[in-house]
Amino acid sequence: MTILKRDIKVALTLLLLVNCFLLKGFQSEKYQDVIPVPQQVSVAEGLFEVNEDFKISIQGDPNERLYGASTRFLRRLSGRTGVFLKSGYVTEQNNGANGNFVIEVERPGELVVGEDESYELEVKRDRIFLHATTELGAMHGLETVLQLLAFDGATPVIAAGKVTDEPRFPWRGLMMDVSRHFQPIEVIKRNIDGLAAVKMNVLHLHLTDDQGFRVEVKSYPQLYQKGSDGQYFTQEELKTIVSYAADRGIRVVPEFDVPGHATSWLTAMPELGSRPGVESYSMERNAGIFDPTLDPTNEKVYEVLEAVFTEMAAIFPDEYFHIGGDENEGKDWDANPEIQAFKEKHGYKDNHELQNHFNKRLLKTLTALNKKMVGWDEILQEGLPKTAVIQSWRGIEALLSSAEQGYQTFLSNGYYIDLMHSVEDHYYVDPLPADHKLTDEQAANILGGEATMWAELVVPTTVDSRVWPRTAAIAERLWSPQSVGDLKDLYRRLEIISLQLEELGLQHITSRNMILRKLANGQDSEALKIISDLTGPLQGYTRNPGGTMYKSHSPFTLWADACIADAESSTTFRFAMEQFMQNRSEDALASLETSLELWASNHAALAEIVKGAPLAQPAYELSVKLNKAAAVAHEAIAYYKSGTQPTAKWLESAKNTLEMAGEQVGRTELRPVEDIEKLVDRLTVNN
Amino acid sequence: MTILKRDIKVALTLLLLVNCFLLKGFQSEKYQDVIPVPQQVSVAEGLFEVNEDFKISIQGDPNERLYGASTRFLRRLSGRTGVFLKSGYVTEQNNGANGNFVIEVERPGELVVGEDESYELEVKRDRIFLHATTELGAMHGLETVLQLLAFDGATPVIAAGKVTDEPRFPWRGLMMDVSRHFQPIEVIKRNIDGLAAVKMNVLHLHLTDDQGFRVEVKSYPQLYQKGSDGQYFTQEELKTIVSYAADRGIRVVPEFDVPGHATSWLTAMPELGSRPGVESYSMERNAGIFDPTLDPTNEKVYEVLEAVFTEMAAIFPDEYFHIGGDENEGKDWDANPEIQAFKEKHGYKDNHELQNHFNKRLLKTLTALNKKMVGWDEILQEGLPKTAVIQSWRGIEALLSSAEQGYQTFLSNGYYIDLMHSVEDHYYVDPLPADHKLTDEQAANILGGEATMWAELVVPTTVDSRVWPRTAAIAERLWSPQSVGDLKDLYRRLEIISLQLEELGLQHITSRNMILRKLANGQDSEALKIISDLTGPLQGYTRNPGGTMYKSHSPFTLWADACIADAESSTTFRFAMEQFMQNRSEDALASLETSLELWASNHAALAEIVKGAPLAQPAYELSVKLNKAAAVAHEAIAYYKSGTQPTAKWLESAKNTLEMAGEQVGRTELRPVEDIEKLVDRLTVNN
């Protein structure tokens, strides 16, 4: 058995292929499917058979969360293999028992940043051995085991081998915005399970914003009663979320975004606002940056914040507490002479310094509550104590600079999964780029990163399809060796994990199909699915122009909501196109032509469906465009094959056709158009 | 406009067809899609257009639940039509406002049996008017409106018409067993929404049984701590369920099944058990009837029950409280000399009388808590006070007899949806058959019925596919005029409501597809779906022989769990077969032959899939059988067409083939085999 650093991934791949050939089995290839890619993997000969006698022994001194995690592991193992295990529940009775799956844990883990999460997994023919310092590491190992499951004929097996693994960064999270659209507890729970499956360890809840104050507060109940449209977490639910997450090795970091993004607070308590003469605010239904801001000169504001934070500190045991602090443009402060006077009196030269004053007050409150204050980039002002932690949404430079200045920091810029960019755009964003200039000590300030799921354009039924499986790519960036980065292989593995994530209740696949079924109005929705798999929602902030096209109460049950960022067939088409342009191989050409034919035949089916399904109209219009683009592709391929140069007229016409084909329909756009454009460009450059 | 009693459904259908022709619109046909069928319907000329200005006015004096219900209505209206409504939230600001949808309610409704649930809906070209005595009726009306939505070209519309409606029975419920497998709060919530959509008004929660004690009890916390494997509702969650249901016009009736079905109680508190010398009990993992029983001679038992009931009475405001009482076979009582002595001392001649003693004690406790006691048939013993209420699982005779004796009663026999019988078997079960011999006063004791979803063989991911859309058929039986009963039309409407129920989060369609995707192991699952749509889980109690093949922790992620009772294609095939046998029409024949060809072509696809998908093996084996049965069908049709009689040898061989084709695979069986058998039978009888 040879230990292999994943840094030499190509070598490993070759070795695995050779091994597989020698072993006459493909089961050991499953070691290549694991996401995030482990630090070290080696494969050996032989297969461990999963049968009804599979039994877990717990050894050592784990935190009790391991029992529940092991029981859930058994249920998933059984669910995936179809084996009716005799052993159904793992309890203390499994301690030291004579099982064929031994989990050994040295000491109970603590849910703190930097806790040991490493594990070592050894699979032999007759026995699996999972060793870890803490049960948190062991639980990551259980996820790896589930990803190694294969079949030998009809027998479920795990190929012999060894994994030595630990995370690259200690803070690997997902931020969920539950304010813009509320996401009830069941959505949170299933996403926690998803995070655990890809070895993430932080759930950051963005609990308040202009569009909703989403927690029960006993000291000032008007906050949720008037600021949530009845959609909020009770304190019991918050406790349930925290303990559900802790059971799965996930820390929960609460965020109360102040002093801006505060319309919901002010709808409930207008007396805390900054703009003079305003007696009432009303809930924000649009998306964007709004003026309502807490008044940093009003003692009542600090009273309320202290009360809210004190209640929440008792519910969220995590050491970190997030105060937001972003995008306060200070317009309402400028409009208020008393606030301006206060600013002058204290010698603050601008609103940033005033906000720094505000932040320092909160820091004091949080410090008294034994919490470390976290905020977005904007909180980093002259004199901010080094105990504060910066979440960077502005970019990698801001992140590196915070670390250099001695602040703990983690990255979200580049991980805005709500913007519907391709996963490729997120995958290569590294919180600690190879060319960084930081000292080791400074580099250690970079804790990791968080995928950020802002919720202006998602509802509970659609949010999973924005988060998954893409977040697994970010999880890999934060866990795996820096060198890991084969995009095609990532897509391959995302497809595998995607199906596995469904077993946790995640609805990223089902919700899309459900919407398409509805749009088809009782007809077969397959033809819609085919177009949807070539279409993506408009990217960045373009889907919702001005933040006003969609309101909080707008429908998210339509065509764009059934489309995703990394539409499957568009990725396949892209890879085939790239390959064709590289080598003009017959295979790549055949793959392209298969796609083009499918689009044509699908159009006929779609034309039938749309007659009885008005809401499917966007799919039909896109199909018209797609087939026009396909015609251009056909001709371009013909030029390419024959080695002749198209005429300027053809190029002009092709360009126009593709431009029109690329126009949005139903807030979505066709993905392959861009690839066909590249092909046409290529024709004129170096054919 | 003509008012039409639904009793003359055929006439209505004809009239609608005529109307549609005259109106040159099919939108008014939507009045025929409503499920449950309303009491009176008439259609008029014209279409009401749903546009962004759609606005609700509330008039009169409703309970505030109408505001939330109206807001949810707007969201669903918007979701289905794609219209971006300006109006997003209905609050008291909508009172008397100038909307084009006027809801007028006379007085606040109360969630009690027999409350007025009637409504009158009038749709005109420019305005919709919904009148009801209580908001409970108005909310039923909102569901009707959603079922009337249609399109005129791309414009969402509701055809003009009038509906006058009220329920036939006041108790229309679903019992969910959350003990055999726990169903967490999100499952309960989405099913409550489903119930409201089909105008049901009771959720009965079977909270304890041998396999789990599923509620937090503060006085005796060991009950849930030791009796639930950690799976239970907190009291906060129970309160949330009650208020969520109340917001939707649904009463919640809790059941604590005693003195039998008590293993979970006794696992936690063995001192309450009846069998002498038993120091500990352990959680039941099998299904069936078990011995552990509370000791009716032990005062501690009454203390505990009083404490539990008192806590629960405060959480469940409903007037009715269910004590179960079924299937106590008394073995442990017989085995205990002290219990026998007690029985003799009190002159009880058998265990039934002893249980009656027990029940009377509980009745006293519940009466003091202002609750009416409900129990299953077995509680009806000599001397049971008339305030008790009987839920009949034994049959219609028991139901009628209870009513005759003066007990309030409702029916569950015939509504056991967990047994996977065809919906046809439930649809024609009437709690008050036309030929009943009861007086009007006695008949009024028959409150209605409950679909009963026992949970031995379901988990949260699969339960919806057992409950929906079938429960809509039972809802119709309990709401609509007795004469409603066209099976084909029921199936047609179930298909429509099935898609609509998805918008409430119900997973009856998605979970099946998810399981099939998993079984296909990453391949396209369409070929599996085709077989699944012809297959049903074994019916009655045959899927789980002896109650021991499946344990609580067995996998419910396999082939049988993707199959449902009323597999779509099997129903289509059955109707085509019946029609062919009736009239030998070319159309019916063509439909049959299309099916047979599909089965053959699908087999090839399946053979490919199963190579890489061991868990899809049952589908493949069934496909082999199906195609053998299809060959018989082909030959039988040929005989049928030619009018010749098959030979005895052919019949013998056909019979054998079909018998083998009908054998179970993976705890499921092919549905069309029975229909082909009928065809073959027919050949020998009166060809």
Coordinates of N, CA and C in Angstrom, one line a residue, chain A residues 75 78-89 151 153-155 184-186 189-190 229 231 234 236-237 240 285 461 495 499-500 502-503 505-507 509-511 513-514 517-518 521-524 526 549-558 614-615, chain B residues 75 78-89 151 153-155 184-186 189-190 229 231 234 236-237 240 285 461 495 499-500 502-503 505-507 509-511 513-514 517-518 521-524 526 549-558 614-615:
Chain A
R75 N -28.6 4.2 9.0 CA -29.8 4.3 8.2 C -29.5 4.6 6.8
S78 N -27.9 1.6 5.1 CA -29.0 0.6 4.8 C -29.8 1.1 3.6
G79 N -30.1 2.4 3.6 CA -31.0 3.0 2.6 C -30.3 2.9 1.2
R80 N -29.0 3.1 1.2 CA -28.3 3.1 -0.1 C -28.0 1.7 -0.6
T81 N -27.8 0.8 0.3 CA -27.4 -0.6 -0.1 C -28.6 -1.5 -0.2
G82 N -29.7 -1.2 0.5 CA -30.8 -2.1 0.5 C -30.6 -3.2 1.5
V83 N -29.5 -3.2 2.3 CA -29.3 -4.2 3.2 C -30.1 -4.0 4.5
F84 N -30.9 -5.0 4.9 CA -31.6 -5.0 6.1 C -30.7 -5.3 7.3
L85 N -30.0 -4.2 7.8 CA -29.1 -4.4 8.9 C -29.8 -4.9 10.2
K86 N -29.2 -5.8 10.9 CA -29.8 -6.2 12.2 C -29.6 -5.0 13.2
S87 N -28.5 -4.3 13.1 CA -28.2 -3.3 14.0 C -28.9 -2.0 13.5
G88 N -29.8 -1.5 14.4 CA -30.6 -0.3 13.9 C -30.2 1.0 14.6
Y89 N -29.7 0.9 15.9 CA -29.5 2.1 16.7 C -28.1 1.9 17.4
F151 N -20.9 -1.5 -5.5 CA -21.5 -2.9 -5.6 C -20.5 -3.8 -6.3
G153 N -21.3 -7.0 -8.2 CA -22.5 -7.7 -8.6 C -23.6 -7.1 -7.8
A154 N -24.3 -7.9 -7.0 CA -25.4 -7.4 -6.2 C -25.0 -7.1 -4.8
T155 N -23.8 -7.4 -4.5 CA -23.3 -7.2 -3.1 C -22.7 -5.8 -2.8
P184 N -38.1 28.4 6.6 CA -38.5 27.8 7.9 C -37.5 26.7 8.3
I185 N -37.7 26.2 9.5 CA -36.8 25.4 10.2 C -36.5 24.1 9.4
E186 N -37.4 23.6 8.7 CA -37.2 22.3 8.0 C -36.2 22.6 6.8
K189 N -32.8 22.8 8.5 CA -32.3 21.4 9.0 C -31.8 20.6 7.8
R190 N -32.5 20.6 6.7 CA -32.0 19.8 5.6 C -30.7 20.3 5.0
D229 N -44.1 39.8 9.1 CA -45.2 39.3 8.4 C -45.6 37.9 9.0
Q231 N -43.6 35.6 9.9 CA -42.7 34.5 9.5 C -41.4 34.7 10.3
T234 N -39.3 30.9 16.3 CA -39.5 31.0 17.8 C -38.1 30.7 18.4
E236 N -37.6 28.6 20.7 CA -37.5 27.1 20.7 C -36.9 26.6 19.4
E237 N -37.4 27.1 18.3 CA -36.9 26.7 17.0 C -35.4 27.0 16.9
T240 N -33.6 24.5 18.7 CA -33.6 23.3 17.9 C -32.6 23.3 16.8
R285 N -40.4 45.7 0.5 CA -40.8 44.5 -0.3 C -39.9 44.4 -1.5
T461 N -39.1 26.5 -1.5 CA -39.1 25.4 -2.5 C -37.9 25.5 -3.5
E495 N -22.1 15.6 -9.8 CA -23.3 14.8 -10.2 C -23.6 13.6 -9.3
L499 N -27.0 13.3 -6.2 CA -28.0 12.3 -5.9 C -27.9 11.9 -4.5
Q500 N -26.7 11.8 -3.9 CA -26.6 11.4 -2.5 C -27.2 12.4 -1.6
E502 N -29.8 14.1 -2.0 CA -31.3 13.9 -2.0 C -31.7 13.1 -0.8
E503 N -30.9 12.2 -0.3 CA -31.4 11.3 0.8 C -31.5 12.1 2.1
G505 N -33.1 14.9 2.3 CA -34.3 15.7 2.2 C -34.1 16.9 1.4
L506 N -32.9 17.1 0.8 CA -32.7 18.3 0.0 C -33.5 18.2 -1.3
Q507 N -34.0 19.3 -1.7 CA -35.0 19.3 -2.8 C -34.4 20.0 -4.1
I509 N -33.2 18.8 -6.7 CA -33.6 18.1 -8.0 C -35.1 18.1 -8.1
T510 N -35.7 17.7 -7.0 CA -37.2 17.5 -7.0 C -37.9 18.8 -7.3
S511 N -37.4 19.9 -6.7 CA -38.2 21.2 -6.8 C -38.2 21.6 -8.3
N513 N -38.1 19.7 -10.9 CA -39.0 18.9 -11.7 C -40.5 19.3 -11.3
M514 N -40.7 19.6 -10.1 CA -42.0 20.0 -9.7 C -42.5 21.2 -10.4
R517 N -43.3 20.4 -14.0 CA -44.5 19.7 -14.1 C -45.7 20.7 -14.1
K518 N -45.6 21.7 -13.2 CA -46.7 22.6 -13.1 C -46.8 23.5 -14.4
N521 N -48.5 22.0 -17.1 CA -50.0 22.0 -17.0 C -50.6 20.6 -17.2
G522 N -50.0 19.6 -16.5 CA -50.6 18.3 -16.6 C -50.1 17.4 -17.7
Q523 N -49.2 18.0 -18.6 CA -48.6 17.2 -19.7 C -47.2 16.7 -19.2
D524 N -46.7 15.9 -20.0 CA -45.3 15.4 -19.8 C -44.3 16.6 -19.9
E526 N -41.0 16.5 -19.9 CA -39.6 16.1 -20.3 C -39.0 17.2 -21.3
M549 N -38.5 44.6 -9.8 CA -39.3 43.7 -10.7 C -39.9 42.6 -9.8
Y550 N -39.1 42.0 -9.0 CA -39.6 41.0 -8.0 C -39.7 41.6 -6.7
K551 N -40.9 41.4 -6.0 CA -41.2 41.8 -4.7 C -41.1 40.6 -3.8
S552 N -41.1 40.8 -2.5 CA -41.1 39.6 -1.6 C -42.2 38.7 -1.9
H553 N -43.3 39.2 -2.3 CA -44.5 38.3 -2.5 C -44.7 37.9 -4.0
S554 N -43.7 38.2 -4.8 CA -43.8 37.7 -6.2 C -43.7 36.2 -6.4
P555 N -44.2 35.7 -7.5 CA -44.2 34.2 -7.6 C -42.8 33.8 -8.0
F556 N -42.4 32.7 -7.3 CA -41.1 32.0 -7.6 C -41.4 30.6 -8.0
T557 N -42.3 30.5 -8.9 CA -42.9 29.2 -9.3 C -42.8 29.1 -10.9
L558 N -42.0 29.9 -11.5 CA -42.0 30.1 -12.9 C -40.8 29.5 -13.6
P614 N -49.7 27.8 -21.1 CA -49.2 29.2 -21.3 C -48.0 29.5 -20.5
L615 N -47.8 28.9 -19.3 CA -46.6 29.3 -18.5 C -45.4 28.6 -19.0
Chain B
R75 N -50.8 34.0 -2.6 CA -49.5 33.5 -3.0 C -49.7 32.3 -4.0
S78 N -51.0 33.6 -7.4 CA -49.9 34.1 -8.1 C -49.0 33.0 -8.6
G79 N -48.7 32.1 -7.7 CA -47.8 31.0 -8.1 C -48.3 30.2 -9.3
R80 N -49.6 30.0 -9.3 CA -50.2 29.2 -10.4 C -50.4 29.9 -11.7
T81 N -50.7 31.2 -11.6 CA -51.0 32.0 -12.8 C -49.8 32.7 -13.3
G82 N -48.8 32.9 -12.5 CA -47.6 33.7 -12.9 C -47.9 35.2 -12.9
V83 N -49.0 35.6 -12.4 CA -49.3 37.0 -12.3 C -48.6 37.6 -11.1
F84 N -47.9 38.7 -11.4 CA -47.2 39.4 -10.3 C -48.2 40.4 -9.6
L85 N -48.9 39.9 -8.7 CA -50.0 40.7 -8.0 C -49.4 41.8 -7.3
K86 N -50.0 43.0 -7.3 CA -49.6 44.1 -6.5 C -49.8 43.9 -5.1
S87 N -50.9 43.2 -4.8 CA -51.4 42.9 -3.4 C -50.7 41.7 -3.0
G88 N -49.9 41.8 -1.9 CA -49.1 40.6 -1.4 C -49.6 40.1 -0.1
Y89 N -50.2 40.9 0.8 CA -50.5 40.5 2.1 C -51.9 41.0 2.4
F151 N -56.9 29.1 -18.2 CA -56.3 30.2 -19.0 C -57.2 30.4 -20.2
G153 N -56.1 31.8 -23.6 CA -54.9 32.1 -24.2 C -53.8 32.2 -23.1
A154 N -53.2 33.3 -23.0 CA -52.2 33.4 -21.9 C -52.7 34.1 -20.7
T155 N -54.0 34.5 -20.7 CA -54.6 35.2 -19.6 C -55.3 34.2 -18.6
P184 N -41.9 13.9 11.5 CA -41.6 15.2 12.1 C -42.5 16.3 11.7
I185 N -42.4 17.4 12.4 CA -43.4 18.5 12.3 C -43.6 19.0 10.8
E186 N -42.6 19.0 10.0 CA -42.7 19.5 8.7 C -43.6 18.5 7.8
K189 N -47.1 19.4 9.0 CA -47.6 20.7 8.5 C -48.0 20.5 7.0
R190 N -47.2 19.9 6.2 CA -47.6 19.9 4.8 C -48.8 19.0 4.6
D229 N -36.5 6.8 21.2 CA -35.3 6.8 20.4 C -34.9 8.3 20.0
Q231 N -36.9 10.6 19.1 CA -37.8 11.1 18.0 C -39.2 11.4 18.6
T234 N -41.7 18.1 20.7 CA -41.6 18.9 21.9 C -43.0 19.5 22.1
E236 N -43.6 22.6 22.5 CA -43.7 23.7 21.6 C -44.1 23.3 20.2
E237 N -43.6 22.2 19.8 CA -43.9 21.7 18.4 C -45.4 21.3 18.4
T240 N -47.3 24.4 18.0 CA -47.2 24.9 16.7 C -48.1 24.1 15.7
R285 N -39.6 -3.3 17.8 CA -39.1 -2.9 16.4 C -39.9 -3.6 15.3
T461 N -40.1 10.4 4.1 CA -40.0 10.6 2.6 C -41.1 9.9 1.8
E495 N -55.9 13.2 -10.7 CA -54.7 13.5 -11.4 C -54.4 15.1 -11.3
L499 N -51.3 17.3 -8.8 CA -50.3 18.3 -9.2 C -50.5 19.6 -8.3
Q500 N -51.7 19.9 -8.0 CA -52.0 21.1 -7.2 C -51.5 20.9 -5.8
E502 N -48.9 19.5 -4.9 CA -47.4 19.6 -4.8 C -47.0 21.0 -4.3
E503 N -47.8 22.0 -4.7 CA -47.5 23.4 -4.3 C -47.5 23.6 -2.8
G505 N -46.1 21.6 -0.8 CA -44.9 21.0 -0.2 C -45.0 19.5 -0.1
L506 N -46.2 18.9 -0.5 CA -46.3 17.5 -0.4 C -45.4 16.8 -1.4
Q507 N -44.9 15.7 -1.0 CA -43.8 15.0 -1.8 C -44.3 13.7 -2.4
I509 N -45.3 13.0 -5.3 CA -44.7 12.7 -6.6 C -43.2 12.7 -6.6
T510 N -42.7 13.7 -5.9 CA -41.2 13.9 -5.9 C -40.5 12.7 -5.3
S511 N -41.1 12.2 -4.2 CA -40.3 11.2 -3.4 C -40.2 9.9 -4.3
N513 N -40.0 9.7 -7.5 CA -39.0 10.0 -8.5 C -37.6 9.9 -7.9
M514 N -37.5 10.4 -6.7 CA -36.2 10.5 -6.0 C -35.7 9.0 -5.8
R517 N -34.6 7.5 -9.0 CA -33.3 8.0 -9.4 C -32.2 7.3 -8.7
K518 N -32.4 7.1 -7.4 CA -31.4 6.4 -6.6 C -31.2 4.9 -7.1
N521 N -29.1 4.4 -10.0 CA -27.7 4.6 -9.7 C -27.0 5.5 -10.7
G522 N -27.6 6.7 -10.9 CA -27.0 7.7 -11.7 C -27.4 7.6 -13.2
Q523 N -28.2 6.6 -13.5 CA -28.7 6.5 -14.9 C -30.1 7.2 -15.0
D524 N -30.5 7.4 -16.2 CA -31.9 7.9 -16.4 C -32.9 6.8 -15.9
E526 N -36.2 6.8 -16.3 CA -37.5 6.7 -16.9 C -38.0 5.3 -17.1
M549 N -40.5 -8.9 8.9 CA -39.6 -8.8 7.8 C -39.0 -7.3 7.8
Y550 N -39.9 -6.4 8.0 CA -39.5 -5.0 8.1 C -39.5 -4.6 9.6
K551 N -38.3 -4.1 10.1 CA -38.2 -3.5 11.4 C -38.4 -2.0 11.3
S552 N -38.5 -1.3 12.5 CA -38.5 0.1 12.5 C -37.4 0.8 11.7
H553 N -36.2 0.1 11.7 CA -35.0 0.7 11.2 C -34.7 0.1 9.8
S554 N -35.6 -0.7 9.2 CA -35.3 -1.2 7.9 C -35.3 -0.1 6.8
P555 N -34.7 -0.4 5.7 CA -34.7 0.7 4.7 C -36.1 0.8 4.0
F556 N -36.5 2.0 3.8 CA -37.7 2.3 3.0 C -37.3 3.2 1.9
T557 N -36.3 2.7 1.1 CA -35.7 3.5 0.1 C -35.6 2.6 -1.2
L558 N -36.4 1.6 -1.2 CA -36.2 0.5 -2.3 C -37.4 0.5 -3.2
P614 N -27.8 -2.5 -9.3 CA -28.3 -3.7 -8.6 C -29.6 -3.6 -8.0
L615 N -29.9 -2.4 -7.4 CA -31.1 -2.2 -6.7 C -32.3 -2.1 -7.6

